[in-house]
Amino acid sequence: MELGMIGLGRMGGNMAERLRQAGHTVVGYDHNPDVSDVSSLPELMERLKAPRAVWVMVPAGEATRATVDSLRDALEPGDVVVDGGNSHFKEDQEHAQLLAERGIGFVDAGVSGGVWGLKNGYALMVGGSGDNVTHLMPIFEALKPEGDFGFVHAGEVGAGHFAKMVHNGIEYGMMQAYAEGWELLEASDLVKNVPETFRSWREGTVIRSWLLDLADLALDADPDLAKLKGYAQDSGEGRWTVQTAVDLGVPLPVITAALYARFVSQQEDSPAMKMVAALRNQFGGHAVET
Amino acid sequence: MELGMIGLGRMGGNMAERLRQAGHTVVGYDHNPDVSDVSSLPELMERLKAPRAVWVMVPAGEATRATVDSLRDALEPGDVVVDGGNSHFKEDQEHAQLLAERGIGFVDAGVSGGVWGLKNGYALMVGGSGDNVTHLMPIFEALKPEGDFGFVHAGEVGAGHFAKMVHNGIEYGMMQAYAEGWELLEASDLVKNVPETFRSWREGTVIRSWLLDLADLALDADPDLAKLKGYAQDSGEGRWTVQTAVDLGVPLPVITAALYARFVSQQEDSPAMKMVAALRNQFGGHAVET
Amino acid sequence: MELGMIGLGRMGGNMAERLRQAGHTVVGYDHNPDVSDVSSLPELMERLKAPRAVWVMVPAGEATRATVDSLRDALEPGDVVVDGGNSHFKEDQEHAQLLAERGIGFVDAGVSGGVWGLKNGYALMVGGSGDNVTHLMPIFEALKPEGDFGFVHAGEVGAGHFAKMVHNGIEYGMMQAYAEGWELLEASDLVKNVPETFRSWREGTVIRSWLLDLADLALDADPDLAKLKGYAQDSGEGRWTVQTAVDLGVPLPVITAALYARFVSQQEDSPAMKMVAALRNQFGGHAVET
Amino acid sequence: MELGMIGLGRMGGNMAERLRQAGHTVVGYDHNPDVSDVSSLPELMERLKAPRAVWVMVPAGEATRATVDSLRDALEPGDVVVDGGNSHFKEDQEHAQLLAERGIGFVDAGVSGGVWGLKNGYALMVGGSGDNVTHLMPIFEALKPEGDFGFVHAGEVGAGHFAKMVHNGIEYGMMQAYAEGWELLEASDLVKNVPETFRSWREGTVIRSWLLDLADLALDADPDLAKLKGYAQDSGEGRWTVQTAVDLGVPLPVITAALYARFVSQQEDSPAMKMVAALRNQFGGHAVET
């Protein structure tokens, strides 16, 4: 089928490529004229036959909101918009409402797969009405990995990004678990070959996983990770996972600890630990570093 | 080659079976005469040609120590003992010393794989001298999964169980990460089909893993886990991971949080929360449940 | 000076009493006619001379919003409203805006002190313009404890409740720290007299505090806290502290752990631990409780 | 009464001074001849009338063990040793056994108070037999703060240091709670005067405490703690608290989080976060800092 793709960056560009390989017609639009198939949103609309399907693959937040606003004006009743970015599930509900006022459908699609998705397929978690999701199934089928897994229609609008948010929260926890285990192995004199230990875990263990395969690749290239700084950004989903859980009264000790470890890694120095140092100095005359 | 196997429970019995399928000769000894091939340790020794290899697969702690003590008397110089149980790495070093005094070798082997190991193979993390490990490689080759992974000679005596201990620590963190994500999905009204969401994650996602496959199996059998109580035992390795990390000054926020979640699950009521309730009542006149 | 007090519950009633003891004129209004000085909001307005000061001491959220809406209609330009409840600092900013449209001033006041405030005074953290705060200083002076401490003008509108929110977050962490220490003492056979140990800490130690004094009172009345259930509610401020910190990228491991301990205490059973139990059963055939 | 004091550093020296001010006779022995009253242990023994009481105030671990060994040889049956250092409760039990073999008594005394103890008194938590503790009560009475609090006979040998260990664990949690609250206030634009906010909390609030008084002193001297590095050492007790709790199956989320925050503060860079960065780079092509 025909699809408009707005945003042809690393993710959007590869997804368009995978869709074309599957025989779909993708008309891409991007601010960067070198990769864009059309020069304007109106031109994109002209190139697509109604009812149009337009996949938005731009950064969450202001960029997505601006794109939704533009599509609200440019599209026609019966068209449908897919937000494949990392929007908050509450934004989805606002966007769906804005578009619904013009008779335009909305589906949110959480997309996992990163740079490996072009080859392996993209796991999709989608939210929206049954009609809209059914209409878009040929696109979802082409994007998803082969086999029984990798796609779920999780619920109404927002459910796709909610599921993807939780997926990312779990991802934070898993990555931190491997990272802690690696640090502990490195800290001990007993285990002589840490990269080989990680590699051995790739088969037969309880902890085998794709992330572990990636850890092996990383250690293969840099056995002590000496080239890296212990600094990890966090995306919105990790924060939203924690905030949503707190709203719902759900304890997330592991996922939150993983998020906080990233926060700490982002700090030049820890204000809290200055206070701890100050207090130790006050009551015990403990030496402080200045 | 020939191997004595002491302890023919769920793990030892299946491992003996897998070894026999690979063409090795296994003479098993167990307190349970229904499964034992011999009626006494001396008989086991007689049935094995020197230099003997004896794999100990009994509960860590007193049972393993008692077995090592018996083998110290029963074996001869040049024989070698493998401890495939879940001993602490410091116990390994004590056991190796006890046996070395009689000229008996020692190898510790952390074994992962659970009830699936018979079919899929057992991941092995071993510690000991190069000579002893090389001597036992035919056994390790038969037990491990096919392919490039699933075996590591991690270092000297203790390194195998150290690596397995860390493996289990990571396992705690990963399981808790999935568990928290599942609880959050269940707590929200937005995601209508939580089991299908978990199933979809099995391919194409960053969090795909064997544990996730098992979560899918569990949810397939009991979609809300309504038949289970939220109670999880902990084995020694989780505790040792945390205690070892504290000894080494290594922060393990995620693995520790996962361990503590199990501790809480084991309590009928939380003493700490009684105190919190008492304090709230004292300063605020907040209602307490009695 | 003259003050209208809306909400004469445990907090509002005691505060009115403390103000009267200091010589102020307080006209109270409450839904409960038994404690109310007037029968309606208009009557309250009539009883106060312009420019009026009205202190709102009702539950945060809908009740406070409704009261602000009513006061917006009932008050006159030049009057000032104090919200002494536990509103979110962002609500303060909305309320201030709503009232400012009618020329009515707004001050937010975080109030600590609980049932002890009538006698000891109420610690106050206030936010608002310098003019409004200065105008209300006689009231603040009467409410606050004697001495140099117990009052801060923390910043513009919202700063008072922000400071109180953080105060409560710290409170969560402190209470949990004492509670954990108490549980550990109780769990050991070594310390024979736990209540006496807590009592002894009230002087000369690094951890002496008012909360510790309260712990002593509680243990004095019920040495093992046997009459209490390990169940602790959480108020909004603990949740907001964590969510605000996540917004700002500030790691709060201790405060969050304390909040999550309350969440867990509120659960009949832990969904997450059901999943952990299910996974253990899948890979290891570990026994589960059903 | 008469007391030998071994170790005249910051703690031991001040304690000797406080005891002398109370009328006791203290003969001090230290490696540093400038502060020592005697030139050798035998001379110390000669100067004290039997039955002797000797207070050991040297670093925990090897120094304390060596001192106990020396006293075992130098003292006579009926004498009693007090270990006022920060020994582990299991070491106490070993030391008591070593001394008991010679008929020498042993009491462990956890001491809190730091540099303020000389003036305010030292809180004491002691373990040992009733006879030994009663015999030493004049010393304890002189050291402890005035009033009803500041001393507990917690149980048999080891109970004193156990109680002090838990005291320090609680201290870790409390300090981190204040530190996190301070960091959050600093991170927000809303609260303009963070030191004044902390100061205001010293009276009337739920979180008032001696540590809060110290925080005020620290902020008074350095309002943004700009002169300090966010680095905090940890002493043995924090680690032992966590390890003991893990042994007993007691969850300590807050105290452990506080300990781990110190571990992280001690690291130049976080190995774990290198692994997280490596994994993010592997699956998402996320930029890493090198």
CSV table of C-alpha atoms in Angstrom, one decimal, chain B residues 10-289:
chain,number,residue,atom,x,y,z
B,10,ARG,CA,16.8,-33.1,39.6
B,11,MET,CA,20.0,-31.5,38.5
B,12,GLY,CA,22.5,-34.4,39.0
B,13,GLY,CA,20.2,-37.0,37.5
B,14,ASN,CA,19.6,-35.0,34.4
B,15,MET,CA,23.3,-34.2,34.0
B,16,ALA,CA,24.1,-37.9,34.3
B,17,GLU,CA,21.6,-38.7,31.7
B,18,ARG,CA,23.0,-36.1,29.3
B,19,LEU,CA,26.5,-37.4,29.8
B,20,ARG,CA,25.4,-41.0,29.1
B,21,GLN,CA,23.7,-39.8,25.9
B,22,ALA,CA,27.0,-38.4,24.9
B,23,GLY,CA,28.7,-41.8,25.4
B,24,HIS,CA,30.3,-41.2,28.8
B,25,THR,CA,30.2,-43.8,31.6
B,26,VAL,CA,28.5,-42.3,34.6
B,27,VAL,CA,28.4,-44.2,37.9
B,28,GLY,CA,25.9,-42.4,40.2
B,29,TYR,CA,25.7,-42.4,43.9
B,30,ASP,CA,22.7,-41.1,45.9
B,31,HIS,CA,21.2,-41.6,49.3
B,32,ASN,CA,18.1,-42.7,47.6
B,33,PRO,CA,18.8,-46.4,46.6
B,34,ASP,CA,16.1,-46.2,43.9
B,35,VAL,CA,18.3,-44.0,41.8
B,36,SER,CA,21.8,-44.9,43.0
B,37,ASP,CA,24.0,-47.2,40.9
B,38,VAL,CA,26.1,-48.1,44.0
B,39,SER,CA,25.3,-48.7,47.6
B,40,SER,CA,28.2,-46.8,49.2
B,41,LEU,CA,31.0,-44.4,48.5
B,42,PRO,CA,33.7,-47.1,48.7
B,43,GLU,CA,31.7,-49.1,46.0
B,44,LEU,CA,31.7,-46.0,43.9
B,45,MET,CA,35.5,-45.7,44.2
B,46,GLU,CA,35.9,-49.3,43.2
B,47,ARG,CA,33.8,-48.9,40.1
B,48,LEU,CA,35.9,-46.1,38.8
B,49,LYS,CA,39.4,-46.5,37.4
B,50,ALA,CA,42.1,-44.2,38.7
B,51,PRO,CA,42.6,-41.4,38.1
B,52,ARG,CA,39.0,-40.9,39.1
B,53,ALA,CA,36.8,-37.9,38.4
B,54,VAL,CA,33.9,-37.3,40.8
B,55,TRP,CA,31.3,-34.7,40.2
B,56,VAL,CA,29.5,-33.5,43.4
B,57,MET,CA,26.0,-32.3,42.8
B,58,VAL,CA,24.5,-31.9,46.3
B,59,PRO,CA,23.1,-28.9,48.2
B,60,ALA,CA,25.7,-26.2,49.0
B,61,GLY,CA,26.8,-25.8,52.6
B,62,GLU,CA,26.9,-28.7,55.0
B,63,ALA,CA,26.0,-31.4,52.5
B,64,THR,CA,28.8,-30.4,50.1
B,65,ARG,CA,31.3,-30.0,53.0
B,66,ALA,CA,30.4,-33.4,54.3
B,67,THR,CA,30.8,-34.9,50.8
B,68,VAL,CA,34.2,-33.2,50.3
B,69,ASP,CA,35.3,-34.6,53.7
B,70,SER,CA,34.3,-38.1,52.7
B,71,LEU,CA,36.0,-37.8,49.3
B,72,ARG,CA,39.1,-36.6,51.0
B,73,ASP,CA,39.3,-40.0,52.7
B,74,ALA,CA,38.0,-42.1,49.9
B,75,LEU,CA,39.9,-40.8,46.9
B,76,GLU,CA,43.5,-41.1,46.0
B,77,PRO,CA,46.2,-38.7,44.9
B,78,GLY,CA,45.7,-37.8,41.2
B,79,ASP,CA,41.9,-38.0,41.4
B,80,VAL,CA,39.9,-34.9,40.9
B,81,VAL,CA,36.6,-33.6,42.4
B,82,VAL,CA,34.2,-31.2,40.7
B,83,ASP,CA,31.8,-29.3,42.8
B,84,GLY,CA,28.9,-28.5,40.5
B,85,GLY,CA,26.6,-27.2,43.2
B,86,ASN,CA,26.1,-23.7,44.3
B,87,SER,CA,28.9,-23.3,46.8
B,88,HIS,CA,30.3,-20.0,47.8
B,89,PHE,CA,33.6,-19.2,46.1
B,90,LYS,CA,35.3,-19.0,49.5
B,91,GLU,CA,34.2,-22.5,50.4
B,92,ASP,CA,35.7,-23.7,47.1
B,93,GLN,CA,39.0,-22.4,48.2
B,94,GLU,CA,38.7,-24.2,51.5
B,95,HIS,CA,37.6,-27.4,49.8
B,96,ALA,CA,40.5,-27.2,47.3
B,97,GLN,CA,42.9,-26.8,50.1
B,98,LEU,CA,41.5,-29.8,52.1
B,99,LEU,CA,41.8,-32.0,49.0
B,100,ALA,CA,45.1,-30.7,47.9
B,101,GLU,CA,46.6,-31.9,51.2
B,102,ARG,CA,45.9,-35.4,49.9
B,103,GLY,CA,47.0,-34.7,46.4
B,104,ILE,CA,43.4,-34.6,45.1
B,105,GLY,CA,42.5,-32.0,42.5
B,106,PHE,CA,39.5,-29.7,42.7
B,107,VAL,CA,37.4,-27.8,40.1
B,108,ASP,CA,34.4,-25.7,40.9
B,109,ALA,CA,31.7,-25.6,38.2
B,110,GLY,CA,28.8,-23.1,38.2
B,111,VAL,CA,26.0,-24.7,36.3
B,112,SER,CA,23.1,-22.9,34.8
B,113,GLY,CA,20.2,-24.4,32.8
B,114,GLY,CA,17.7,-25.7,35.3
B,115,VAL,CA,15.1,-28.2,34.1
B,116,TRP,CA,15.8,-27.3,30.5
B,117,GLY,CA,19.5,-28.3,30.7
B,118,LEU,CA,19.0,-32.0,29.8
B,119,LYS,CA,17.7,-31.0,26.4
B,120,ASN,CA,19.5,-27.6,25.7
B,121,GLY,CA,22.7,-28.2,27.6
B,122,TYR,CA,24.1,-26.7,30.7
B,123,ALA,CA,26.0,-23.5,30.7
B,124,LEU,CA,29.2,-24.1,32.7
B,125,MET,CA,31.5,-21.6,34.4
B,126,VAL,CA,34.5,-23.4,35.8
B,127,GLY,CA,37.4,-22.5,38.1
B,128,GLY,CA,40.6,-24.5,38.7
B,129,SER,CA,44.0,-25.3,37.3
B,130,GLY,CA,44.5,-25.5,33.6
B,131,ASP,CA,45.5,-29.2,34.0
B,132,ASN,CA,42.4,-30.2,35.8
B,133,VAL,CA,40.1,-28.3,33.5
B,134,THR,CA,41.8,-29.8,30.4
B,135,HIS,CA,41.5,-33.3,31.9
B,136,LEU,CA,37.7,-32.8,32.4
B,137,MET,CA,37.0,-31.1,29.1
B,138,PRO,CA,35.3,-34.2,27.6
B,139,ILE,CA,32.7,-34.0,30.4
B,140,PHE,CA,32.3,-30.2,30.0
B,141,GLU,CA,31.9,-30.6,26.3
B,142,ALA,CA,29.1,-33.1,26.7
B,143,LEU,CA,27.3,-31.1,29.3
B,144,LYS,CA,27.5,-27.7,27.6
B,145,PRO,CA,25.1,-26.5,24.9
B,146,GLU,CA,26.1,-27.0,21.3
B,147,GLY,CA,27.9,-24.1,19.6
B,148,ASP,CA,30.4,-21.5,20.5
B,149,PHE,CA,29.0,-20.5,23.9
B,150,GLY,CA,28.0,-21.9,27.2
B,151,PHE,CA,31.5,-22.7,28.7
B,152,VAL,CA,34.1,-20.6,30.3
B,153,HIS,CA,37.2,-21.4,32.3
B,154,ALA,CA,36.9,-18.3,34.4
B,155,GLY,CA,40.1,-18.5,36.5
B,156,GLU,CA,41.6,-20.4,39.4
B,157,VAL,CA,39.6,-22.3,42.0
B,158,GLY,CA,36.5,-20.3,43.0
B,159,ALA,CA,36.2,-18.3,39.8
B,160,GLY,CA,33.6,-20.7,38.4
B,161,HIS,CA,31.3,-20.2,41.3
B,162,PHE,CA,32.1,-16.5,41.5
B,163,ALA,CA,31.0,-16.2,37.8
B,164,LYS,CA,27.9,-18.2,38.5
B,165,MET,CA,27.1,-16.1,41.6
B,166,VAL,CA,27.3,-13.0,39.4
B,167,HIS,CA,25.2,-14.7,36.8
B,168,ASN,CA,22.5,-15.3,39.4
B,169,GLY,CA,22.7,-11.7,40.6
B,170,ILE,CA,22.1,-10.5,37.1
B,171,GLU,CA,19.2,-13.0,36.8
B,172,TYR,CA,17.6,-11.4,39.9
B,173,GLY,CA,17.8,-8.0,38.4
B,174,MET,CA,16.4,-9.1,35.0
B,175,MET,CA,13.5,-11.0,36.5
B,176,GLN,CA,12.6,-8.1,38.7
B,177,ALA,CA,12.7,-5.7,35.7
B,178,TYR,CA,10.2,-7.9,33.8
B,179,ALA,CA,8.1,-8.3,36.9
B,180,GLU,CA,7.9,-4.6,37.5
B,181,GLY,CA,7.0,-3.9,33.8
B,182,TRP,CA,4.3,-6.5,34.0
B,183,GLU,CA,2.9,-5.0,37.2
B,184,LEU,CA,2.8,-1.6,35.6
B,185,LEU,CA,1.0,-2.9,32.5
B,186,GLU,CA,-1.5,-4.7,34.7
B,187,ALA,CA,-2.1,-1.6,36.8
B,188,SER,CA,-3.0,0.6,33.9
B,189,ASP,CA,-6.4,0.5,32.1
B,190,LEU,CA,-4.8,1.5,28.8
B,191,VAL,CA,-3.2,-1.8,27.8
B,192,LYS,CA,-6.0,-4.3,27.3
B,193,ASN,CA,-4.0,-7.4,26.5
B,194,VAL,CA,-1.0,-7.7,28.7
B,195,PRO,CA,-0.1,-11.4,27.8
B,196,GLU,CA,-0.2,-10.5,24.1
B,197,THR,CA,2.0,-7.5,24.8
B,198,PHE,CA,4.6,-9.7,26.5
B,199,ARG,CA,4.4,-12.3,23.7
B,200,SER,CA,4.9,-9.7,21.1
B,201,TRP,CA,8.2,-8.6,22.7
B,202,ARG,CA,9.7,-12.0,22.0
B,203,GLU,CA,11.1,-10.8,18.7
B,204,GLY,CA,12.5,-7.6,17.4
B,205,THR,CA,12.6,-5.8,20.7
B,206,VAL,CA,15.6,-4.7,22.8
B,207,ILE,CA,14.4,-6.8,25.7
B,208,ARG,CA,13.9,-10.1,24.0
B,209,SER,CA,15.5,-12.9,26.0
B,210,TRP,CA,15.0,-16.5,27.2
B,211,LEU,CA,13.4,-15.2,30.4
B,212,LEU,CA,10.9,-13.3,28.3
B,213,ASP,CA,10.1,-16.5,26.5
B,214,LEU,CA,9.4,-18.1,29.8
B,215,ALA,CA,7.3,-15.2,30.9
B,216,ASP,CA,5.2,-15.8,27.8
B,217,LEU,CA,4.9,-19.5,28.7
B,218,ALA,CA,3.8,-18.6,32.2
B,219,LEU,CA,1.2,-16.0,31.0
B,220,ASP,CA,-0.1,-18.4,28.4
B,221,ALA,CA,-0.9,-20.9,31.2
B,222,ASP,CA,-2.2,-18.3,33.6
B,223,PRO,CA,-2.9,-14.9,32.0
B,224,ASP,CA,-3.1,-13.0,35.2
B,225,LEU,CA,-0.9,-15.2,37.3
B,226,ALA,CA,-4.0,-15.5,39.5
B,227,LYS,CA,-3.0,-19.0,40.7
B,228,LEU,CA,0.3,-17.8,42.2
B,229,LYS,CA,1.1,-16.1,45.4
B,230,GLY,CA,3.6,-13.1,45.2
B,231,TYR,CA,6.2,-15.0,47.1
B,232,ALA,CA,9.7,-15.7,45.9
B,233,GLN,CA,12.4,-17.6,47.7
B,234,ASP,CA,16.0,-16.5,47.3
B,235,SER,CA,19.0,-18.8,47.0
B,236,GLY,CA,22.4,-18.1,48.5
B,237,GLU,CA,23.8,-16.6,45.4
B,238,GLY,CA,21.7,-13.5,45.4
B,239,ARG,CA,22.8,-12.7,49.0
B,240,TRP,CA,26.4,-13.5,48.3
B,241,THR,CA,26.4,-11.3,45.2
B,242,VAL,CA,25.3,-8.3,47.4
B,243,GLN,CA,27.6,-9.1,50.3
B,244,THR,CA,30.6,-9.6,48.0
B,245,ALA,CA,29.9,-6.3,46.2
B,246,VAL,CA,29.7,-4.5,49.6
B,247,ASP,CA,33.1,-6.1,50.5
B,248,LEU,CA,34.5,-4.7,47.2
B,249,GLY,CA,32.8,-1.3,47.4
B,250,VAL,CA,30.8,-2.0,44.2
B,251,PRO,CA,27.3,-0.4,44.1
B,252,LEU,CA,24.6,-2.8,43.0
B,253,PRO,CA,21.4,-0.9,43.3
B,254,VAL,CA,19.4,-3.0,40.9
B,255,ILE,CA,20.5,-6.4,42.0
B,256,THR,CA,20.0,-5.4,45.6
B,257,ALA,CA,16.6,-4.0,45.0
B,258,ALA,CA,15.6,-7.3,43.4
B,259,LEU,CA,16.9,-9.3,46.4
B,260,TYR,CA,15.1,-7.0,48.8
B,261,ALA,CA,11.9,-7.4,46.9
B,262,ARG,CA,12.2,-11.1,47.5
B,263,PHE,CA,12.9,-10.6,51.2
B,264,VAL,CA,9.7,-8.5,51.5
B,265,SER,CA,7.7,-11.1,49.7
B,266,GLN,CA,8.8,-13.6,52.3
B,267,GLN,CA,7.4,-11.6,55.2
B,268,GLU,CA,4.0,-12.1,56.6
B,269,ASP,CA,4.0,-8.5,57.6
B,270,SER,CA,6.7,-5.9,57.5
B,271,PRO,CA,8.2,-4.9,60.8
B,272,ALA,CA,9.7,-1.7,59.2
B,273,MET,CA,6.3,-0.6,58.0
B,274,LYS,CA,4.9,-1.1,61.5
B,275,MET,CA,7.4,1.5,62.7
B,276,VAL,CA,6.5,3.8,59.8
B,277,ALA,CA,2.9,3.5,60.7
B,278,ALA,CA,3.7,4.1,64.4
B,279,LEU,CA,5.6,7.3,63.6
B,280,ARG,CA,2.9,8.6,61.3
B,281,ASN,CA,0.4,8.0,64.1
B,282,GLN,CA,2.6,9.8,66.6
B,283,PHE,CA,3.2,13.0,64.7
B,284,GLY,CA,0.1,13.3,62.7
B,285,GLY,CA,-2.6,11.3,64.4
B,286,HIS,CA,-2.8,9.4,61.1
B,287,ALA,CA,-5.1,6.4,61.3
B,288,VAL,CA,-3.3,3.1,61.6
B,289,GLU,CA,-4.5,-0.4,60.7
